[in-house]
PDB file of C-alpha atoms in Angstrom:
ATOM      1  CA  UNK A   1     -38.681-146.413 151.386  1.00 63.00           C
ATOM      2  CA  UNK A   2     -39.541-149.409 153.559  1.00 80.00           C
ATOM      3  CA  UNK A   3     -43.085-149.635 152.255  1.00 93.00           C
ATOM      4  CA  UNK A   4     -46.176-150.219 154.370  1.00 96.00           C
ATOM      5  CA  UNK A   5     -45.215-152.012 157.577  1.00 97.00           C
ATOM      6  CA  UNK A   6     -47.650-154.233 159.424  1.00 97.00           C
ATOM      7  CA  UNK A   7     -47.318-156.045 162.705  1.00 96.00           C
ATOM      8  CA  UNK A   8     -47.601-158.698 163.829  1.00 97.00           C
ATOM      9  CA  UNK A   9     -47.209-160.895 160.751  1.00 96.00           C
ATOM     10  CA  UNK A  10     -49.031-163.750 162.426  1.00 97.00           C
ATOM     11  CA  UNK A  11     -51.462-163.743 165.313  1.00 97.00           C
ATOM     12  CA  UNK A  12     -53.062-166.759 166.928  1.00 97.00           C
ATOM     13  CA  UNK A  13     -55.577-166.094 169.654  1.00 96.00           C
ATOM     14  CA  UNK A  14     -58.516-167.659 171.391  1.00 96.00           C
ATOM     15  CA  UNK A  15     -62.110-166.717 170.860  1.00 96.00           C
ATOM     16  CA  UNK A  16     -63.124-163.802 173.039  1.00 96.00           C
ATOM     17  CA  UNK A  17     -59.690-162.240 173.236  1.00 97.00           C
ATOM     18  CA  UNK A  18     -58.863-158.748 172.038  1.00 97.00           C
ATOM     19  CA  UNK A  19     -56.702-158.484 168.937  1.00 98.00           C
ATOM     20  CA  UNK A  20     -54.821-155.370 167.826  1.00 98.00           C
ATOM     21  CA  UNK A  21     -53.257-155.099 164.400  1.00 98.00           C
ATOM     22  CA  UNK A  22     -50.816-152.301 163.610  1.00 98.00           C
ATOM     23  CA  UNK A  23     -49.840-150.422 160.487  1.00 98.00           C
ATOM     24  CA  UNK A  24     -47.236-147.834 159.556  1.00 98.00           C
ATOM     25  CA  UNK A  25     -48.029-146.257 156.158  1.00 97.00           C
ATOM     26  CA  UNK A  26     -45.503-145.013 153.625  1.00 95.00           C
ATOM     27  CA  UNK A  27     -44.185-141.609 154.649  1.00 95.00           C
ATOM     28  CA  UNK A  28     -45.989-138.819 152.831  1.00 93.00           C
ATOM     29  CA  UNK A  29     -49.069-140.872 152.037  1.00 93.00           C
ATOM     30  CA  UNK A  30     -52.231-139.255 153.326  1.00 91.00           C
ATOM     31  CA  UNK A  31     -54.664-142.126 152.713  1.00 92.00           C
ATOM     32  CA  UNK A  32     -54.681-145.332 154.739  1.00 95.00           C
ATOM     33  CA  UNK A  33     -56.856-148.367 154.082  1.00 95.00           C
ATOM     34  CA  UNK A  34     -57.629-151.550 156.013  1.00 97.00           C
ATOM     35  CA  UNK A  35     -58.652-154.658 154.044  1.00 96.00           C
ATOM     36  CA  UNK A  36     -59.563-158.217 154.910  1.00 97.00           C
ATOM     37  CA  UNK A  37     -58.855-161.134 152.555  1.00 95.00           C
ATOM     38  CA  UNK A  38     -60.529-164.532 152.700  1.00 93.00           C
ATOM     39  CA  UNK A  39     -60.871-167.324 150.182  1.00 88.00           C
ATOM     40  CA  UNK A  40     -64.635-166.949 150.103  1.00 88.00           C
ATOM     41  CA  UNK A  41     -64.937-163.176 149.820  1.00 88.00           C
ATOM     42  CA  UNK A  42     -61.601-162.061 148.380  1.00 89.00           C
ATOM     43  CA  UNK A  43     -60.305-158.609 149.303  1.00 91.00           C
ATOM     44  CA  UNK A  44     -62.784-156.426 151.150  1.00 91.00           C
ATOM     45  CA  UNK A  45     -62.274-152.821 152.204  1.00 92.00           C
ATOM     46  CA  UNK A  46     -63.060-152.366 155.881  1.00 95.00           C
ATOM     47  CA  UNK A  47     -62.307-148.683 156.472  1.00 95.00           C
ATOM     48  CA  UNK A  48     -60.150-145.885 155.145  1.00 94.00           C
ATOM     49  CA  UNK A  49     -58.688-142.666 156.500  1.00 95.00           C
ATOM     50  CA  UNK A  50     -57.657-139.408 154.885  1.00 92.00           C
ATOM     51  CA  UNK A  51     -55.316-137.161 156.864  1.00 93.00           C
ATOM     52  CA  UNK A  52     -55.959-139.338 159.932  1.00 95.00           C
ATOM     53  CA  UNK A  53     -59.746-138.879 159.725  1.00 95.00           C
ATOM     54  CA  UNK A  54     -62.005-141.896 159.059  1.00 95.00           C
ATOM     55  CA  UNK A  55     -63.838-141.311 155.784  1.00 92.00           C
ATOM     56  CA  UNK A  56     -65.713-144.530 155.080  1.00 90.00           C
ATOM     57  CA  UNK A  57     -66.217-147.321 157.605  1.00 93.00           C
ATOM     58  CA  UNK A  58     -69.132-148.969 155.850  1.00 90.00           C
ATOM     59  CA  UNK A  59     -67.111-152.146 155.362  1.00 91.00           C
ATOM     60  CA  UNK A  60     -66.489-152.709 159.053  1.00 94.00           C
ATOM     61  CA  UNK A  61     -68.425-155.908 159.692  1.00 88.00           C
ATOM     62  CA  UNK A  62     -69.783-155.087 163.146  1.00 86.00           C
ATOM     63  CA  UNK A  63     -69.209-153.172 166.341  1.00 91.00           C
ATOM     64  CA  UNK A  64     -66.548-155.599 167.453  1.00 95.00           C
ATOM     65  CA  UNK A  65     -64.240-153.971 164.922  1.00 97.00           C
ATOM     66  CA  UNK A  66     -62.729-150.531 165.462  1.00 97.00           C
ATOM     67  CA  UNK A  67     -59.907-148.608 163.812  1.00 98.00           C
ATOM     68  CA  UNK A  68     -57.928-145.550 164.814  1.00 97.00           C
ATOM     69  CA  UNK A  69     -55.276-143.370 163.275  1.00 97.00           C
ATOM     70  CA  UNK A  70     -53.814-141.165 166.004  1.00 96.00           C
ATOM     71  CA  UNK A  71     -51.157-139.685 163.705  1.00 95.00           C
ATOM     72  CA  UNK A  72     -49.935-139.773 160.119  1.00 94.00           C
ATOM     73  CA  UNK A  73     -47.537-142.648 160.730  1.00 95.00           C
ATOM     74  CA  UNK A  74     -49.608-145.137 162.703  1.00 96.00           C
ATOM     75  CA  UNK A  75     -52.951-146.907 162.613  1.00 98.00           C
ATOM     76  CA  UNK A  76     -54.554-149.771 164.520  1.00 98.00           C
ATOM     77  CA  UNK A  77     -57.368-152.172 163.779  1.00 98.00           C
ATOM     78  CA  UNK A  78     -58.874-153.733 166.881  1.00 98.00           C
ATOM     79  CA  UNK A  79     -61.221-156.689 167.220  1.00 97.00           C
ATOM     80  CA  UNK A  80     -62.879-157.121 170.598  1.00 97.00           C
ATOM     81  CA  UNK A  81     -64.039-159.783 171.278  1.00 96.00           C
ATOM     82  CA  UNK A  82     -62.577-161.908 168.500  1.00 96.00           C
ATOM     83  CA  UNK A  83     -64.481-164.808 166.947  1.00 96.00           C
ATOM     84  CA  UNK A  84     -63.347-167.740 164.783  1.00 96.00           C
ATOM     85  CA  UNK A  85     -65.052-166.207 161.730  1.00 95.00           C
ATOM     86  CA  UNK A  86     -62.665-163.246 161.994  1.00 96.00           C
ATOM     87  CA  UNK A  87     -59.829-165.537 160.891  1.00 97.00           C
ATOM     88  CA  UNK A  88     -58.396-163.992 157.715  1.00 97.00           C
ATOM     89  CA  UNK A  89     -55.456-162.033 156.395  1.00 97.00           C
ATOM     90  CA  UNK A  90     -55.722-158.333 157.203  1.00 98.00           C
ATOM     91  CA  UNK A  91     -53.930-155.876 154.946  1.00 98.00           C
ATOM     92  CA  UNK A  92     -53.127-152.249 155.390  1.00 97.00           C
ATOM     93  CA  UNK A  93     -52.526-150.081 152.323  1.00 95.00           C
ATOM     94  CA  UNK A  94     -51.551-146.452 151.873  1.00 94.00           C
ATOM     95  CA  UNK A  95     -51.768-143.957 149.043  1.00 91.00           C
ATOM     96  CA  UNK A  96     -50.885-140.382 148.094  1.00 86.00           C
ATOM     97  CA  UNK A  97     -53.172-140.585 145.081  1.00 73.00           C
ATOM     98  CA  UNK A  98     -56.283-142.142 146.515  1.00 67.00           C
ATOM     99  CA  UNK A  99     -56.865-144.915 144.001  1.00 74.00           C
ATOM    100  CA  UNK A 100     -53.226-146.004 143.621  1.00 83.00           C
ATOM    101  CA  UNK A 101     -52.740-148.044 146.755  1.00 89.00           C
ATOM    102  CA  UNK A 102     -49.659-149.822 148.089  1.00 92.00           C
ATOM    103  CA  UNK A 103     -50.155-152.806 150.362  1.00 95.00           C
ATOM    104  CA  UNK A 104     -48.290-154.137 153.355  1.00 96.00           C
ATOM    105  CA  UNK A 105     -47.378-157.787 153.822  1.00 95.00           C
ATOM    106  CA  UNK A 106     -50.472-158.456 155.910  1.00 97.00           C
ATOM    107  CA  UNK A 107     -51.293-159.981 159.282  1.00 98.00           C
ATOM    108  CA  UNK A 108     -52.511-163.570 159.231  1.00 97.00           C
ATOM    109  CA  UNK A 109     -55.043-163.887 162.051  1.00 98.00           C
ATOM    110  CA  UNK A 110     -56.253-167.206 163.412  1.00 97.00           C
ATOM    111  CA  UNK A 111     -58.937-167.184 166.087  1.00 97.00           C
ATOM    112  CA  UNK A 112     -59.346-170.572 167.733  1.00 96.00           C
TER     113      UNK A 112
ATOM    114  CA  UNK B   1     -73.909-160.097 139.808  1.00 72.00           C
ATOM    115  CA  UNK B   2     -70.532-158.908 141.062  1.00 81.00           C
ATOM    116  CA  UNK B   3     -69.279-155.513 139.954  1.00 89.00           C
ATOM    117  CA  UNK B   4     -66.006-157.068 138.807  1.00 93.00           C
ATOM    118  CA  UNK B   5     -65.719-160.579 137.394  1.00 93.00           C
ATOM    119  CA  UNK B   6     -62.417-162.420 137.051  1.00 93.00           C
ATOM    120  CA  UNK B   7     -61.858-166.054 136.174  1.00 85.00           C
ATOM    121  CA  UNK B   8     -60.107-167.594 139.194  1.00 83.00           C
ATOM    122  CA  UNK B   9     -58.267-170.177 137.100  1.00 85.00           C
ATOM    123  CA  UNK B  10     -55.948-171.826 137.837  1.00 92.00           C
ATOM    124  CA  UNK B  11     -54.120-171.063 134.613  1.00 94.00           C
ATOM    125  CA  UNK B  12     -51.047-173.124 133.759  1.00 96.00           C
ATOM    126  CA  UNK B  13     -48.719-172.198 130.890  1.00 96.00           C
ATOM    127  CA  UNK B  14     -45.228-173.229 129.752  1.00 97.00           C
ATOM    128  CA  UNK B  15     -42.318-170.877 130.216  1.00 97.00           C
ATOM    129  CA  UNK B  16     -42.067-168.369 127.377  1.00 97.00           C
ATOM    130  CA  UNK B  17     -45.793-168.353 126.615  1.00 97.00           C
ATOM    131  CA  UNK B  18     -47.870-165.206 126.257  1.00 97.00           C
ATOM    132  CA  UNK B  19     -50.383-164.965 129.083  1.00 97.00           C
ATOM    133  CA  UNK B  20     -53.678-163.131 128.856  1.00 96.00           C
ATOM    134  CA  UNK B  21     -55.546-162.260 132.043  1.00 97.00           C
ATOM    135  CA  UNK B  22     -58.924-160.581 131.895  1.00 96.00           C
ATOM    136  CA  UNK B  23     -61.625-158.883 133.944  1.00 97.00           C
ATOM    137  CA  UNK B  24     -65.073-157.634 133.084  1.00 96.00           C
ATOM    138  CA  UNK B  25     -67.000-155.053 135.023  1.00 95.00           C
ATOM    139  CA  UNK B  26     -70.469-153.598 135.147  1.00 93.00           C
ATOM    140  CA  UNK B  27     -70.006-150.070 136.540  1.00 90.00           C
ATOM    141  CA  UNK B  28     -69.441-147.623 133.685  1.00 90.00           C
ATOM    142  CA  UNK B  29     -68.257-145.000 136.204  1.00 89.00           C
ATOM    143  CA  UNK B  30     -64.968-146.807 136.818  1.00 91.00           C
ATOM    144  CA  UNK B  31     -62.037-144.648 135.715  1.00 89.00           C
ATOM    145  CA  UNK B  32     -58.937-146.168 137.335  1.00 90.00           C
ATOM    146  CA  UNK B  33     -57.898-149.708 136.467  1.00 93.00           C
ATOM    147  CA  UNK B  34     -55.161-151.540 138.306  1.00 94.00           C
ATOM    148  CA  UNK B  35     -53.414-154.883 138.210  1.00 96.00           C
ATOM    149  CA  UNK B  36     -51.874-156.335 141.332  1.00 96.00           C
ATOM    150  CA  UNK B  37     -49.667-159.400 141.663  1.00 97.00           C
ATOM    151  CA  UNK B  38     -49.848-161.417 144.854  1.00 96.00           C
ATOM    152  CA  UNK B  39     -47.365-164.126 145.677  1.00 96.00           C
ATOM    153  CA  UNK B  40     -48.374-166.799 148.157  1.00 92.00           C
ATOM    154  CA  UNK B  41     -48.517-165.427 151.711  1.00 89.00           C
ATOM    155  CA  UNK B  42     -47.531-161.930 150.569  1.00 92.00           C
ATOM    156  CA  UNK B  43     -49.383-158.651 150.117  1.00 94.00           C
ATOM    157  CA  UNK B  44     -50.710-157.499 146.737  1.00 95.00           C
ATOM    158  CA  UNK B  45     -48.034-155.679 144.742  1.00 94.00           C
ATOM    159  CA  UNK B  46     -49.116-152.950 142.343  1.00 92.00           C
ATOM    160  CA  UNK B  47     -48.026-153.897 138.826  1.00 94.00           C
ATOM    161  CA  UNK B  48     -49.682-151.362 136.586  1.00 92.00           C
ATOM    162  CA  UNK B  49     -52.450-148.809 136.570  1.00 89.00           C
ATOM    163  CA  UNK B  50     -54.314-147.075 133.785  1.00 89.00           C
ATOM    164  CA  UNK B  51     -56.590-144.100 133.832  1.00 85.00           C
ATOM    165  CA  UNK B  52     -59.563-144.369 131.480  1.00 83.00           C
ATOM    166  CA  UNK B  53     -59.131-146.255 128.210  1.00 83.00           C
ATOM    167  CA  UNK B  54     -56.100-147.315 126.230  1.00 85.00           C
ATOM    168  CA  UNK B  55     -52.957-149.362 126.541  1.00 91.00           C
ATOM    169  CA  UNK B  56     -49.969-149.132 128.821  1.00 93.00           C
ATOM    170  CA  UNK B  57     -46.758-151.096 128.485  1.00 95.00           C
ATOM    171  CA  UNK B  58     -44.075-151.789 131.069  1.00 94.00           C
ATOM    172  CA  UNK B  59     -41.411-154.269 130.077  1.00 96.00           C
ATOM    173  CA  UNK B  60     -43.033-157.647 129.511  1.00 97.00           C
ATOM    174  CA  UNK B  61     -46.394-156.422 130.797  1.00 97.00           C
ATOM    175  CA  UNK B  62     -49.132-154.676 128.811  1.00 97.00           C
ATOM    176  CA  UNK B  63     -52.408-153.463 130.265  1.00 96.00           C
ATOM    177  CA  UNK B  64     -55.394-152.761 128.051  1.00 96.00           C
ATOM    178  CA  UNK B  65     -58.675-151.092 128.900  1.00 95.00           C
ATOM    179  CA  UNK B  66     -61.732-151.216 126.634  1.00 93.00           C
ATOM    180  CA  UNK B  67     -64.376-149.102 128.339  1.00 91.00           C
ATOM    181  CA  UNK B  68     -66.909-149.636 125.560  1.00 91.00           C
ATOM    182  CA  UNK B  69     -66.875-153.365 126.297  1.00 93.00           C
ATOM    183  CA  UNK B  70     -66.186-152.948 130.046  1.00 93.00           C
ATOM    184  CA  UNK B  71     -63.237-155.266 129.678  1.00 94.00           C
ATOM    185  CA  UNK B  72     -59.650-155.026 130.854  1.00 96.00           C
ATOM    186  CA  UNK B  73     -56.687-157.248 130.110  1.00 96.00           C
ATOM    187  CA  UNK B  74     -53.152-157.856 131.281  1.00 97.00           C
ATOM    188  CA  UNK B  75     -50.726-159.495 128.868  1.00 97.00           C
ATOM    189  CA  UNK B  76     -47.463-161.040 129.995  1.00 97.00           C
ATOM    190  CA  UNK B  77     -44.933-161.745 127.255  1.00 97.00           C
ATOM    191  CA  UNK B  78     -42.171-164.322 127.573  1.00 97.00           C
ATOM    192  CA  UNK B  79     -43.648-165.591 130.824  1.00 97.00           C
ATOM    193  CA  UNK B  80     -41.218-166.804 133.488  1.00 97.00           C
ATOM    194  CA  UNK B  81     -41.641-169.196 136.435  1.00 97.00           C
ATOM    195  CA  UNK B  82     -41.186-166.153 138.668  1.00 97.00           C
ATOM    196  CA  UNK B  83     -44.462-164.795 137.229  1.00 97.00           C
ATOM    197  CA  UNK B  84     -46.326-167.596 139.010  1.00 97.00           C
ATOM    198  CA  UNK B  85     -48.686-165.792 141.375  1.00 97.00           C
ATOM    199  CA  UNK B  86     -52.272-164.653 141.729  1.00 96.00           C
ATOM    200  CA  UNK B  87     -53.153-161.631 139.616  1.00 97.00           C
ATOM    201  CA  UNK B  88     -55.891-159.313 140.863  1.00 96.00           C
ATOM    202  CA  UNK B  89     -57.608-156.648 138.849  1.00 96.00           C
ATOM    203  CA  UNK B  90     -58.980-153.640 140.706  1.00 94.00           C
ATOM    204  CA  UNK B  91     -60.881-150.575 139.670  1.00 92.00           C
ATOM    205  CA  UNK B  92     -62.480-147.434 141.050  1.00 88.00           C
ATOM    206  CA  UNK B  93     -64.543-144.459 140.044  1.00 78.00           C
ATOM    207  CA  UNK B  94     -62.197-142.004 141.774  1.00 68.00           C
ATOM    208  CA  UNK B  95     -64.928-141.106 144.240  1.00 68.00           C
ATOM    209  CA  UNK B  96     -64.593-142.369 147.764  1.00 62.00           C
ATOM    210  CA  UNK B  97     -61.320-144.236 147.497  1.00 68.00           C
ATOM    211  CA  UNK B  98     -62.956-147.625 147.282  1.00 78.00           C
ATOM    212  CA  UNK B  99     -61.188-150.145 145.056  1.00 87.00           C
ATOM    213  CA  UNK B 100     -63.287-153.031 143.803  1.00 90.00           C
ATOM    214  CA  UNK B 101     -61.183-156.144 143.358  1.00 92.00           C
ATOM    215  CA  UNK B 102     -61.707-159.169 141.196  1.00 93.00           C
ATOM    216  CA  UNK B 103     -61.371-162.590 142.790  1.00 92.00           C
ATOM    217  CA  UNK B 104     -57.897-163.036 141.315  1.00 94.00           C
ATOM    218  CA  UNK B 105     -56.524-165.467 138.724  1.00 95.00           C
ATOM    219  CA  UNK B 106     -53.966-167.999 139.890  1.00 95.00           C
ATOM    220  CA  UNK B 107     -51.183-168.328 137.283  1.00 96.00           C
ATOM    221  CA  UNK B 108     -48.571-171.050 137.157  1.00 97.00           C
ATOM    222  CA  UNK B 109     -45.691-170.848 134.668  1.00 97.00           C
ATOM    223  CA  UNK B 110     -43.997-174.201 134.253  1.00 96.00           C
ATOM    224  CA  UNK B 111     -40.279-174.395 133.383  1.00 95.00           C
TER     225      UNK B 111
END
């Protein structure tokens, strides 16, 4: 299996622009998680889905962030408008056994 | 107080040494305990997981959970330079899918 696939690997954008991060979970996994990692705060869960339905979005920092999972093999995390404080590494993870999660390689986002 | 505490290090050891990495936690409801390894600029890689208390061994790695002390450990025997990475503990109460991560311990194994 190819594992969790994220794109792009790196994203550099200017403040105010829309950013879309993409994730393809491991086939057969029915849970999908979006995390953000920073030096100051470590790994933080933003939102997770079960069978394509959002279950807990309490970690989404504000309304500028949104996430969708239109089907079992694809999810997006969108930031609109982006701000410099959104600069971080964003990880997607998937699981068939909710607490045993497998991570993608991440998207390194820089907002200038 | 954070739910999960982990010494960030850095920890530097010579090749061949036994490494002990530890986390403490405050939530007695935690049931799943995981260790992830993260190389620089890579995603966290699941190393081991344990349900409830006890020990689990996988090659050079041993995970221990002491729920009475709210303390978990990861031991690495015969450490290698390729073990140099950040090690993150994570745990959950199997309700809600939320993993709580430690800050990670940066390990360097010197040849």
